[in-house]
Short mmCIF file of C-alpha atoms in Angstrom, two decimals:
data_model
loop_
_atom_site.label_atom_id
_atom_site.label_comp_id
_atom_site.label_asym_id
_atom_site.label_seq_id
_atom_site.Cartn_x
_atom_site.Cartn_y
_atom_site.Cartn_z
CA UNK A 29 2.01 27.26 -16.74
CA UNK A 30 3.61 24.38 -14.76
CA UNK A 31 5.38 25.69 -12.11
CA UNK A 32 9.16 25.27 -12.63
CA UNK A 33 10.73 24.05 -9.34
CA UNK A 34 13.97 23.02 -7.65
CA UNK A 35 15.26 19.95 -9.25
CA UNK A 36 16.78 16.35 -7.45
CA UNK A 37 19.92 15.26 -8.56
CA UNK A 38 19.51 13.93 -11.90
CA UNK A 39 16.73 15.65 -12.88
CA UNK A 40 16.52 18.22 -15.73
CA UNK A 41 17.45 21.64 -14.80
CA UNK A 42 15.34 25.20 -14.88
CA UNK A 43 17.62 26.07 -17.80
CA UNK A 44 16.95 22.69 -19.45
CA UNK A 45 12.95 23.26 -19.22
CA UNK A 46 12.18 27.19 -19.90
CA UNK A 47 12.93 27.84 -23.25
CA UNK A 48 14.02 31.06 -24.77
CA UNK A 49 12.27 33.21 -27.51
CA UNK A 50 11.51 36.48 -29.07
CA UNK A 51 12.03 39.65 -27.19
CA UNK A 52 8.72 41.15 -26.21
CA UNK A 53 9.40 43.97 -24.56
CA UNK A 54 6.55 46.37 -22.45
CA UNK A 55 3.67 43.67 -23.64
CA UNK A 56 3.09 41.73 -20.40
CA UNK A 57 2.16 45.52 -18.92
CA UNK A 58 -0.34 46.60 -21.41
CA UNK A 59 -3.65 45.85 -20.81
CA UNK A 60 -4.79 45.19 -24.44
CA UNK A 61 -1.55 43.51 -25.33
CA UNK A 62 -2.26 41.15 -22.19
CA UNK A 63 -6.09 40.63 -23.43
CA UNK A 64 -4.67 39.79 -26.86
CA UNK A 65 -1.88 37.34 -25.46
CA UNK A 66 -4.63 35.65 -22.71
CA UNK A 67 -7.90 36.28 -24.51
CA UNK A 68 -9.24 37.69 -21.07
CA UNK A 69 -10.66 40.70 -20.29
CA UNK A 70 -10.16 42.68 -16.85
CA UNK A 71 -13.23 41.66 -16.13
CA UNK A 72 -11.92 38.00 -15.66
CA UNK A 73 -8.88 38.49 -14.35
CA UNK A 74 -9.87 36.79 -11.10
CA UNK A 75 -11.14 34.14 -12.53
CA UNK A 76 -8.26 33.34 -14.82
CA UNK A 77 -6.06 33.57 -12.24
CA UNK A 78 -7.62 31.49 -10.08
CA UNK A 79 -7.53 28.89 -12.86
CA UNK A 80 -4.03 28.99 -13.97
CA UNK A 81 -2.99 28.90 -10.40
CA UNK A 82 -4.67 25.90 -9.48
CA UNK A 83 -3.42 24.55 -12.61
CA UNK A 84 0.29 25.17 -11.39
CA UNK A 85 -0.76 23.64 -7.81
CA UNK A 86 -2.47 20.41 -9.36
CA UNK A 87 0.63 20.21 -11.69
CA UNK A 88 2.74 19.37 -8.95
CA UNK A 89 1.63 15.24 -8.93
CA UNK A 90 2.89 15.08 -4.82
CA UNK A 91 0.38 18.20 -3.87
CA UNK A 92 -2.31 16.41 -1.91
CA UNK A 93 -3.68 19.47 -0.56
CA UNK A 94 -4.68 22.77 -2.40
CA UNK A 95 -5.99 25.74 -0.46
CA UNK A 96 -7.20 28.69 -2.28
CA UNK A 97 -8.32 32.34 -1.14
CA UNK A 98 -9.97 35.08 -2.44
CA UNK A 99 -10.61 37.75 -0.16
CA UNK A 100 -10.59 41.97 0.13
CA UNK A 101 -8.36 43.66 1.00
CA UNK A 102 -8.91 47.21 1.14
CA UNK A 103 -9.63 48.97 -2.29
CA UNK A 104 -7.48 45.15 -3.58
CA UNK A 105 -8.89 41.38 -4.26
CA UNK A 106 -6.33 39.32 -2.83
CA UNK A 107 -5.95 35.83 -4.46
CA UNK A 108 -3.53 33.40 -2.50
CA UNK A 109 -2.85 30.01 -3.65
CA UNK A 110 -0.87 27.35 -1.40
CA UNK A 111 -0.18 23.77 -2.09
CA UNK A 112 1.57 21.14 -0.08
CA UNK A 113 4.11 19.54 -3.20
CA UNK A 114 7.17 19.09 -2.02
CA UNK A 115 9.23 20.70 -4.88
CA UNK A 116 10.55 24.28 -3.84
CA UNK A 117 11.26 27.59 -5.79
CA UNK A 118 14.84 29.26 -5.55
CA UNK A 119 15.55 32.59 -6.44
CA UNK A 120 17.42 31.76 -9.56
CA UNK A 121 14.19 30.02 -10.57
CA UNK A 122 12.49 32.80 -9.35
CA UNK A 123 14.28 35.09 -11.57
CA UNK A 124 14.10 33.06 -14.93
CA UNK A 125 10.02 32.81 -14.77
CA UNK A 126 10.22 36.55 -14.29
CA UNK A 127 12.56 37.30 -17.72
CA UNK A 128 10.03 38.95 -19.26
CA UNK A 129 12.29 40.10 -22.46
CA UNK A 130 11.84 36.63 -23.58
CA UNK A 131 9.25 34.14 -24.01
CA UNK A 132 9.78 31.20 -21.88
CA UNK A 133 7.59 28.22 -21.40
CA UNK A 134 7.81 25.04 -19.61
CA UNK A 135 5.60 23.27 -21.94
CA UNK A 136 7.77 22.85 -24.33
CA UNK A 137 5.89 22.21 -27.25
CA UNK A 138 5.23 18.66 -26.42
CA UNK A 139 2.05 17.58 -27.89
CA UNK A 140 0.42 15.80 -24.17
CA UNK A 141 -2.49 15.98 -21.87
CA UNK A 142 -1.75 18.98 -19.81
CA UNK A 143 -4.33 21.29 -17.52
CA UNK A 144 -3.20 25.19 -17.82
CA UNK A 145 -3.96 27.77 -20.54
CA UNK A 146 -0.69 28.84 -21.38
CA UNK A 147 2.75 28.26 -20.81
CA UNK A 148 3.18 32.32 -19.28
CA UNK A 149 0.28 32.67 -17.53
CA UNK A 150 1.97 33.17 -14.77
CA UNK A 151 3.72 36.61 -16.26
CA UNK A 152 0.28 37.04 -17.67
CA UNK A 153 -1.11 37.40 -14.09
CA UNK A 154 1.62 39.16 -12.66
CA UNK A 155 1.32 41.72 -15.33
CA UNK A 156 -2.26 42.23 -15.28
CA UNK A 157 -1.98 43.18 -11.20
CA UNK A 158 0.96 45.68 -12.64
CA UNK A 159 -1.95 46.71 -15.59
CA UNK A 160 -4.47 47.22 -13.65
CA UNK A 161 -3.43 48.82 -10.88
CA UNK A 162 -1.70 51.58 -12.94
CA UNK A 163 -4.68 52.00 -14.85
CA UNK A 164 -6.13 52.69 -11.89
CA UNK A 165 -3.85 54.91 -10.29
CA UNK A 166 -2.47 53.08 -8.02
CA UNK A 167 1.04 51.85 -7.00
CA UNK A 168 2.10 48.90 -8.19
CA UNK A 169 1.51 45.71 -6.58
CA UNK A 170 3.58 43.34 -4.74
CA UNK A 171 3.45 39.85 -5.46
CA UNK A 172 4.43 37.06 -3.00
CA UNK A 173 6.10 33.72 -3.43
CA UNK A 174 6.53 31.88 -0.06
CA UNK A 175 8.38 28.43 -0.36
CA UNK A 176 10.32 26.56 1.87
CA UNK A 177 12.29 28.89 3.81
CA UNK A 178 12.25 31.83 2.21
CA UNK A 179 9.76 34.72 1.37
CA UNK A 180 10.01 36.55 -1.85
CA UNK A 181 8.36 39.41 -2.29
CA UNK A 182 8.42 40.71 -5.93
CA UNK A 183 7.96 44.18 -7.47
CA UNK A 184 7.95 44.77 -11.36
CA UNK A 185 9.75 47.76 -12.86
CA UNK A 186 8.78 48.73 -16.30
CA UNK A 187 11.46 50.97 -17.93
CA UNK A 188 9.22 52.53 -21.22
CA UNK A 189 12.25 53.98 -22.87
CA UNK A 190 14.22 50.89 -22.92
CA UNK A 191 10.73 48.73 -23.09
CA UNK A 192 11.71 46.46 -20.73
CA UNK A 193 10.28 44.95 -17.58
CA UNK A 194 12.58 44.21 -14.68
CA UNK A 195 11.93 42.55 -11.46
CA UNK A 196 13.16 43.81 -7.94
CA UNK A 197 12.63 40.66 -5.46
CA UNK A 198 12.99 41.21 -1.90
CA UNK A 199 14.31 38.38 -0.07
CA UNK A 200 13.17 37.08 3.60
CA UNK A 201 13.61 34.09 5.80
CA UNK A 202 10.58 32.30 7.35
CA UNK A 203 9.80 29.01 9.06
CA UNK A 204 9.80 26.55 6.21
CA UNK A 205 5.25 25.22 6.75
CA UNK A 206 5.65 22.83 4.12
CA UNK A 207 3.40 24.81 1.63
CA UNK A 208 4.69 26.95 -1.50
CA UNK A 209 2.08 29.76 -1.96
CA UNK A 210 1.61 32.19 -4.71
CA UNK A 211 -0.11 35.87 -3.61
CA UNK A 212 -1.17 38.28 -6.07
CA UNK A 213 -3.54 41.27 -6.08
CA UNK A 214 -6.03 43.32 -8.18
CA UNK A 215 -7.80 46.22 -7.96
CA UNK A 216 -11.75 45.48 -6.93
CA UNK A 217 -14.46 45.47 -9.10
CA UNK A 218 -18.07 45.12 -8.63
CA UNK A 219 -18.67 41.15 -8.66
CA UNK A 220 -22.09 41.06 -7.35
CA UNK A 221 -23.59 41.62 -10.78
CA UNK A 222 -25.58 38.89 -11.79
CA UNK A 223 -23.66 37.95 -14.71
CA UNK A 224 -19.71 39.20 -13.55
CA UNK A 225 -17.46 36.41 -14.84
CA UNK A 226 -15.43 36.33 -11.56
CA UNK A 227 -18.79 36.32 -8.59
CA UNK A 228 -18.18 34.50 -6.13
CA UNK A 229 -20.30 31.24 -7.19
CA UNK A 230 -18.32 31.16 -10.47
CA UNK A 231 -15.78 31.04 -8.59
CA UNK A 232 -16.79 28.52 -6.48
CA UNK A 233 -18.08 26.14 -9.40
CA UNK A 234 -15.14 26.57 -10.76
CA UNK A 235 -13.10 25.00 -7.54
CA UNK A 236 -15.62 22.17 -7.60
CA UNK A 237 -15.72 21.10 -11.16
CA UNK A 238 -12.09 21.20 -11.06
CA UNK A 239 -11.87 18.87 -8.13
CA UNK A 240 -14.76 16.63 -9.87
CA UNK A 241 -11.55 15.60 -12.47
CA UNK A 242 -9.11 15.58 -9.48
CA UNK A 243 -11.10 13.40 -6.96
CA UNK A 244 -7.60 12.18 -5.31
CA UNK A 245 -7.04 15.87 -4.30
CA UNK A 246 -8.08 18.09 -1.53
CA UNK A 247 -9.15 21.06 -2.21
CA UNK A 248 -9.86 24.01 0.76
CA UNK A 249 -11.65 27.09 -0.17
CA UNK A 250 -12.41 30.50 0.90
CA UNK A 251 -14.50 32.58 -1.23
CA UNK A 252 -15.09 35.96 0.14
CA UNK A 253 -15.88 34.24 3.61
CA UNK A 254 -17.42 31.08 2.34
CA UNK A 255 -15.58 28.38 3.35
CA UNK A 256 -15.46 24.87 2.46
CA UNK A 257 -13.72 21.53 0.53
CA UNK A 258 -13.83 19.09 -2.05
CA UNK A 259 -11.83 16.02 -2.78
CA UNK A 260 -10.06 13.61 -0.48
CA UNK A 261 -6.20 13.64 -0.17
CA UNK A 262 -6.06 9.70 -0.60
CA UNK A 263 -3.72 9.75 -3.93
CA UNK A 264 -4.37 8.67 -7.34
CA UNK A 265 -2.94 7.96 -10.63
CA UNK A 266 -1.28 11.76 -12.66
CA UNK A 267 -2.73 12.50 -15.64
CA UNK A 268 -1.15 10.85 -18.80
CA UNK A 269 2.40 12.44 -19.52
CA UNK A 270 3.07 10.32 -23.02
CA UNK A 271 3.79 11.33 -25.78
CA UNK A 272 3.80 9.79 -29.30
CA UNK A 273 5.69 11.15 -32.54
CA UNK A 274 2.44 10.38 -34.54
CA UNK A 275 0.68 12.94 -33.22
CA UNK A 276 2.97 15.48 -34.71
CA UNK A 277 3.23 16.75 -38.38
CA UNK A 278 6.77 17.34 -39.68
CA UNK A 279 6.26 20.80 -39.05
CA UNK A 280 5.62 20.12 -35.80
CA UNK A 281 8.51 17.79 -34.90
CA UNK A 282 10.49 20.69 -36.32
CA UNK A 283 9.61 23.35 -34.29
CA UNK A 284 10.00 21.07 -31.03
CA UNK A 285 13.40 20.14 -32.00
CA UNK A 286 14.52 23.67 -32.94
CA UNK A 287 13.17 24.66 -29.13
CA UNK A 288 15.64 21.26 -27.70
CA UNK A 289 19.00 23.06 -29.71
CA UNK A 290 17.93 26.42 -28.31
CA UNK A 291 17.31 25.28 -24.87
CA UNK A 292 19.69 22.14 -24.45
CA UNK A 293 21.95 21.87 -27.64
CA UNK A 294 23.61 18.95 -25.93
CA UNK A 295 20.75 16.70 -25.21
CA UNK A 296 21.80 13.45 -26.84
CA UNK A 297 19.69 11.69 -29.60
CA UNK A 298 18.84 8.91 -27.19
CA UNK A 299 16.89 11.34 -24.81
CA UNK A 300 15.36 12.88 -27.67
CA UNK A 301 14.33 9.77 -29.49
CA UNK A 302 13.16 8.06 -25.52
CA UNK A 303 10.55 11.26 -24.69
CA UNK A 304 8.69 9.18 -27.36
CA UNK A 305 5.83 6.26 -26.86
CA UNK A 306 7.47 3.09 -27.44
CA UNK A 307 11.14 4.81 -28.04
CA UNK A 308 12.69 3.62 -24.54
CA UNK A 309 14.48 0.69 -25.17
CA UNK A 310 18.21 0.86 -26.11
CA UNK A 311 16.99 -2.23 -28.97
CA UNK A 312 14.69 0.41 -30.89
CA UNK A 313 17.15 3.43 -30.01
CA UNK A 314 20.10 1.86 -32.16
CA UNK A 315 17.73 0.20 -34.47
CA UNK A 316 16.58 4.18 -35.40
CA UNK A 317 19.85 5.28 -35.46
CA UNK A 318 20.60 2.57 -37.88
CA UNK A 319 17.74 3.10 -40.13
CA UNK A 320 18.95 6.96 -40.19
CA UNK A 321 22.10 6.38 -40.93
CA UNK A 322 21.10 4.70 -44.07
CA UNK A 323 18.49 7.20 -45.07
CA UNK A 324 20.94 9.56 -44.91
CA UNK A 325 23.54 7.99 -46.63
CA UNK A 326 21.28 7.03 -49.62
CA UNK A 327 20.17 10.31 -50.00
CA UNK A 328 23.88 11.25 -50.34
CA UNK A 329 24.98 9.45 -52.76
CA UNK A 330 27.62 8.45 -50.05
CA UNK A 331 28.63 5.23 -49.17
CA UNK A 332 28.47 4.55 -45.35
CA UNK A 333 29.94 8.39 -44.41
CA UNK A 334 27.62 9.01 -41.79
CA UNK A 335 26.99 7.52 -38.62
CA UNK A 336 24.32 8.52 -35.68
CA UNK A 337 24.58 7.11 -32.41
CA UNK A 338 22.91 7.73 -29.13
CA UNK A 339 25.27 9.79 -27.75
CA UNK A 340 25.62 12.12 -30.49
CA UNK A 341 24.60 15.72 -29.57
CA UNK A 342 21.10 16.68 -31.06
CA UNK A 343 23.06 20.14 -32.38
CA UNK A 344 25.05 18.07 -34.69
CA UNK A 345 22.20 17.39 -36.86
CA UNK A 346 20.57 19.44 -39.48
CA UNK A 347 17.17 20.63 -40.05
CA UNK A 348 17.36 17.91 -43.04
CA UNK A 349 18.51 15.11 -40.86
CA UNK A 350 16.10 15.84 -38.21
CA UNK A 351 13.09 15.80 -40.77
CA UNK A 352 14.46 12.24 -41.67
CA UNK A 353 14.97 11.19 -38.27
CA UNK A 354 10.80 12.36 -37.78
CA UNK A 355 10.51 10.15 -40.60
CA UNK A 356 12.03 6.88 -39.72
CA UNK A 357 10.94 7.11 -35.78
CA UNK A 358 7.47 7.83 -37.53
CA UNK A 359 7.63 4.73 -39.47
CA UNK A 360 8.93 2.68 -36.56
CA UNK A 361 6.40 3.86 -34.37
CA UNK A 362 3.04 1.63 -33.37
CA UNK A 363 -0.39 2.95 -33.97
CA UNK A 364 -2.18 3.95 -30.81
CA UNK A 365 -4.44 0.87 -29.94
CA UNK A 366 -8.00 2.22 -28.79
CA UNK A 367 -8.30 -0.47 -25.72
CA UNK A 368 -4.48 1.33 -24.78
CA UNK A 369 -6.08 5.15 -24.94
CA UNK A 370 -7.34 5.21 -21.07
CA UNK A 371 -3.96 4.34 -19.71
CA UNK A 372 -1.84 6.71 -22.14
CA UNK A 373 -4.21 9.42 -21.67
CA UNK A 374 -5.69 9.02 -18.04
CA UNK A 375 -8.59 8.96 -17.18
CA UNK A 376 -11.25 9.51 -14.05
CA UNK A 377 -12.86 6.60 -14.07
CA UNK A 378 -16.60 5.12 -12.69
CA UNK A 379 -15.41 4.09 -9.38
CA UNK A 380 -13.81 7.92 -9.01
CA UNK A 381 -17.10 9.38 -9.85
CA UNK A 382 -19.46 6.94 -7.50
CA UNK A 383 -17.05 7.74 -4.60
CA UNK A 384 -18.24 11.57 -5.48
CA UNK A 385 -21.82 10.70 -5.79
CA UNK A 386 -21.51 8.98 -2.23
CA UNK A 387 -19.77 12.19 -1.06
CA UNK A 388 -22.30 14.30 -1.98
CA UNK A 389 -25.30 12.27 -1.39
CA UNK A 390 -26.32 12.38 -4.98
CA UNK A 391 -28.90 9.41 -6.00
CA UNK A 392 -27.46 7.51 -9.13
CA UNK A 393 -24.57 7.96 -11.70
CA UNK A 394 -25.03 6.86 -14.94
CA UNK A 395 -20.89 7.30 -17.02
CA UNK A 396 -19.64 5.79 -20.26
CA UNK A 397 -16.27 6.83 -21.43
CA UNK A 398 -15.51 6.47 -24.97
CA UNK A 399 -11.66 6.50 -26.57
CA UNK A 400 -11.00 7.15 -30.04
CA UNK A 401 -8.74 8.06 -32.57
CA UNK A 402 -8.72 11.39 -34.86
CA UNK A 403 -6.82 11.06 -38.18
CA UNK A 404 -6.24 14.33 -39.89
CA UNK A 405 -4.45 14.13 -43.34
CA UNK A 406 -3.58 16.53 -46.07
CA UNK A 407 -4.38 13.97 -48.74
CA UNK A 408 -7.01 11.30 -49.22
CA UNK A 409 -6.99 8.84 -46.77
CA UNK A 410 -8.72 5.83 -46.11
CA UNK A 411 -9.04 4.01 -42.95
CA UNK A 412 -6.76 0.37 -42.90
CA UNK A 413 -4.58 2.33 -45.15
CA UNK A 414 -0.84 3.49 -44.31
CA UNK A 415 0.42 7.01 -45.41
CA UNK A 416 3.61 7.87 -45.80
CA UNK A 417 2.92 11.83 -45.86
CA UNK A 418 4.87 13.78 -42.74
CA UNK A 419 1.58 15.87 -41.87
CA UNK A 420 -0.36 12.75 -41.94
CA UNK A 421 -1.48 12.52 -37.89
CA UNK A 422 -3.15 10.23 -35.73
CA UNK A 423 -3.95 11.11 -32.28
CA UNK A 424 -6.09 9.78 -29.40
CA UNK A 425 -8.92 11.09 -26.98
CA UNK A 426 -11.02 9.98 -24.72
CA UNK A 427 -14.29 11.66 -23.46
CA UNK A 428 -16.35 10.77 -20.12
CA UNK A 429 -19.48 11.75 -19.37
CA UNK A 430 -20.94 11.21 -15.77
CA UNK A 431 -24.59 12.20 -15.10
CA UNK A 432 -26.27 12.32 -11.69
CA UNK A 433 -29.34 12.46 -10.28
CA UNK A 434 -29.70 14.92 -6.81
CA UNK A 435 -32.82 15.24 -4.92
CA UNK A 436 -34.81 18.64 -5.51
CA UNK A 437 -32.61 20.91 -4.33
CA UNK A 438 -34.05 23.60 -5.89
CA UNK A 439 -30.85 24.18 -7.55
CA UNK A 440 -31.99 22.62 -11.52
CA UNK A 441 -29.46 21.03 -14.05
CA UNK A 442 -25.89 21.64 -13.23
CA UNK A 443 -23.40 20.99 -16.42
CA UNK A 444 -19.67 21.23 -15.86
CA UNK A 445 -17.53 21.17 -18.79
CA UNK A 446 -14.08 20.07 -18.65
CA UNK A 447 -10.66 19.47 -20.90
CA UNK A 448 -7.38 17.82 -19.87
CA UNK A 449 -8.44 17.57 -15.87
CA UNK A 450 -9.28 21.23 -15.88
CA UNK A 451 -12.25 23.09 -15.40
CA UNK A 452 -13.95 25.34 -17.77
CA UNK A 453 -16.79 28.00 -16.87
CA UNK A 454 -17.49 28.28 -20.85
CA UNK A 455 -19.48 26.32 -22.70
CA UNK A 456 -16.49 25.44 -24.77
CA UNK A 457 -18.15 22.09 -26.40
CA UNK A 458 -20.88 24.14 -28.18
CA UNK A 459 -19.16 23.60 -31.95
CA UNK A 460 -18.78 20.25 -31.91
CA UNK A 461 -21.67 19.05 -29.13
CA UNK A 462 -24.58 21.45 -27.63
CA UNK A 463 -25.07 19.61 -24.27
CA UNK A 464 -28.02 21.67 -23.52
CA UNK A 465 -29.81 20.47 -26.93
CA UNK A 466 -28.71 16.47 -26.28
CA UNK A 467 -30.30 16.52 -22.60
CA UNK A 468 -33.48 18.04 -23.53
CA UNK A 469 -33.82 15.49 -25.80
CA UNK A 470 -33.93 12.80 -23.22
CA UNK A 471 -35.95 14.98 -21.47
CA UNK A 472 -33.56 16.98 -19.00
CA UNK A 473 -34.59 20.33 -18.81
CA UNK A 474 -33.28 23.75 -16.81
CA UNK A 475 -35.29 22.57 -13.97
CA UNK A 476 -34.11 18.97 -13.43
CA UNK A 477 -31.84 18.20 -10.70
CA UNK A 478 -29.27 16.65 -12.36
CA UNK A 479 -26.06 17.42 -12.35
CA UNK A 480 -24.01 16.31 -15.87
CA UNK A 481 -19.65 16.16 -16.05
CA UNK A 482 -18.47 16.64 -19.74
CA UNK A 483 -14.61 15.55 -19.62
CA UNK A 484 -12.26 15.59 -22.70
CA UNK A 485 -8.97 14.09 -22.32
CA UNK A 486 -6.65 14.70 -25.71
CA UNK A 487 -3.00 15.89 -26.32
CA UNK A 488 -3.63 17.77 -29.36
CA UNK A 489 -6.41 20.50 -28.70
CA UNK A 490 -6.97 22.98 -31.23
CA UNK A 491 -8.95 26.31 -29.70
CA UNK A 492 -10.69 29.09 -30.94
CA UNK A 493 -8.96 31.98 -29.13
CA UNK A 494 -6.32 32.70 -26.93
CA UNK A 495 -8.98 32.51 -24.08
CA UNK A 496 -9.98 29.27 -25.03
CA UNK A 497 -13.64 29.54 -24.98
CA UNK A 498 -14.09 27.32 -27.77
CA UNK A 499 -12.74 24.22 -29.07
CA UNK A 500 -12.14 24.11 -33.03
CA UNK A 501 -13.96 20.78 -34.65
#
């Protein structure tokens, strides 16, 4: 989840960005109601966490520098994550991440490259500490937020009659290091088996792939004592933040707005309308507006009754009106163009990727990136054809691949698999592209040192599980 953080002047507010939901009671403190809601098992906890907190560091586009720890600590893993963003939690913000009776998410619903499994992980992690510590017998366990200057130190409190989880958050000053850190145990577990999810090389590869997609960042490890760092803090371009109203279906556009009136009923149809590609301009704004005033007119039977303009609060339309505003923005809006898809999307880049083979001392990179556009449509399509049906979608993607050669290291073929500037210790590609089966058909085998970077960049990602393991075709 990215984190949610004290906001400038001008800038949207927590309230504006976590959105409310269905009550869901006790299941953030359940152990199988967590491994339904994550699609991890306790098993993976450390790894997962390790993950989604990285995620929220790397979200933060003015964190240069990302240390993380993993230590033990008595019969406890320890995992602490600290980045340098400048963006600090309050309390209140504190508090509204921690309302478990509700589901909140900063996500949104937007349909945009973002890093991150889910838009509670955070309560996801917290919870499993809680899980797992009770199912262990033990008291629960703290968790610790330092940022800025203040220390919060954070206990939940289940109540089972009323099913619902409360928070008690103990407040302390500090000097202010420039770092907001996140600290949150689990009971130990044996990761020295060969084939534990969380060991400490997973781990590790984990860390590195990561910072493989997020060259312009610094990342410091410690790993049960091993120490090190990947990256550079030098700066670099964020990851694509677009968006584009053809990507959605009508059901989709629905369900976004219906979050907006829930979360800010007051947002005006000009911010609405500008979170969209090619929507900024006050021109195409009123020219919308225009177009939907007619629509909705003519489908009235009215003459000239209704007017839209961009101040007019989002709450004052209905579902109807919003699935013809989807409509008309859809119509106005230009295709995608396939030489536009790195710069809307992001991407790493060969320069990025030779810097890393200098910084490792790696022998050659061979990368090709290649953009392209998905249509999915309900009805028969062909391509040069328009289609006027809501659930007809268009979407871009881009995929990199980067292959290096090492000297024998002894080490064999490394492959590192990765979506949206994240890293994945699955071999989530195996539906749609066995990477093993392609190399050894140019003759890479198990023993070759080479070391191969799989990178997906795409706003619309459709997974197999919860976990996300898998991607869908």
């Amino acid at each position: 989840m990215r984190e949610v953080n004290e906001m400038k002047e001008g800038e949207a507010q927590i309230s504006d960005i976590i959105r409310p939901g269905t009550t869901l009671g006790l299941d953030f403190v359940v152990l199988e109601e967590l491994r339904k809601r994550t699609g991890v098992t306790p098993q993976e906890v450390l790894k997962f966490a390790l993950a989604e907190m990285l995620c929220n560091a790397l979200d933060k586009e003015d964190a240069s520098e990302i240390d993380v720890s993993v230590q033990t600590e008595g019969e406890f893993y320890k995992l602490t994550v600290s980045d340098n963003g400048g963006k600090k939690l309050t309390e209140k913000e504190l508090r509204l991440i921690l309302d478990f009776e509700n589901k909140a998410s900063s996500k949104r619903g937007f349909l945009m490259v973002s890093r991150g499994y889910l838009g509670n992980a955070l309560k996801c992690i917290f919870g499993y500490s809680y899980a797992l510590a009770d199912s262990e017998g033990f008291n629960p366990l703290s968790i610790v937020v330092e940022t800025g200057n203040r220390q919060y130190t954070i206990a939940l409190k289940p109540d089972k009659v009323r099913e619902v989880i409360r928070s008690k958050i103990v407040t302390a000053k500090k000097k202010d290091n420039g770092l907001t850190t996140f600290i949150v145990k689990f009971p130990k577990f044996d990761v020295r088996e060969e084939r534990h999810p969380s060991r400490p090389s997973v781990l590790k590869d984990l860390i590195f792939a990561t910072s493989m997609v997020n060259p312009s960042r610094k990342i410091t490890y410690n790993i049960f004592g091993e120490k090190g760092s990947f990256g550079s803090a030098e700066g670099g371009k964020a990851i694509g933040k677009e968006t584009s109203v053809l990507w959605y279906t009508g059901k989709q556009f629905l369900s976004l707005y219906k979050d907006f009136i829930r979360a800010t009923p007051n947002t005006k149809l000009k911010e609405l309308i500008s979170l969209f590609r090619g929507f900024t301009s006050k021109k195409v704004i009123r020219e919308i507006l225009q177009d939907l005033s007619v629509a909705v007119n003519h489908d009235s039977g009215a003459s000239g009754c209704l007017q839209f303009f961009p101040a007019t609060p989002i709450k004052d339309l209905s579902m109807e009106i919003a699935s013809m505003l989807f409509k008309v923005m859809k119509a106005k809006s230009k295709p995608i163009d396939r030489r536009s898809i790195k710069s809307v999307l992001g991407c790493i880049g060969e320069d990025s990727f030779e810097k890393l083979r200098e910084q490792h001392g790696w022998q050659r990179l061979r990368y090709v990136t290649m953009p392209a556009i998905r249509v999915e449509c309900p009805e028969p399509y062909h391509p040069g054809e328009s289609c006027s049906n809501s659930d007809h979608v268009e979407f871009p993607y881009l995929i990199e691949l980067a292959v290096f050669d090492r000297k024998q290291d002894g080490e064999g073929l490394k492959v590192y698999q990765c979506v949206n500037f994240m890293a994945s210790m699955e071999d989530i590609f195996s539906r749609i592209f066995n990477v093993p089966y392609r190399l050894g058909r140019v003759g890479i085998t198990n023993e070759t040192p080479v070391t191969v970077v799989v990178h997906l960049a795409c706003p619309v990602l459709k997974w197999l599980n919860y976990g996300k393991s898998g991607l869908g075709e």
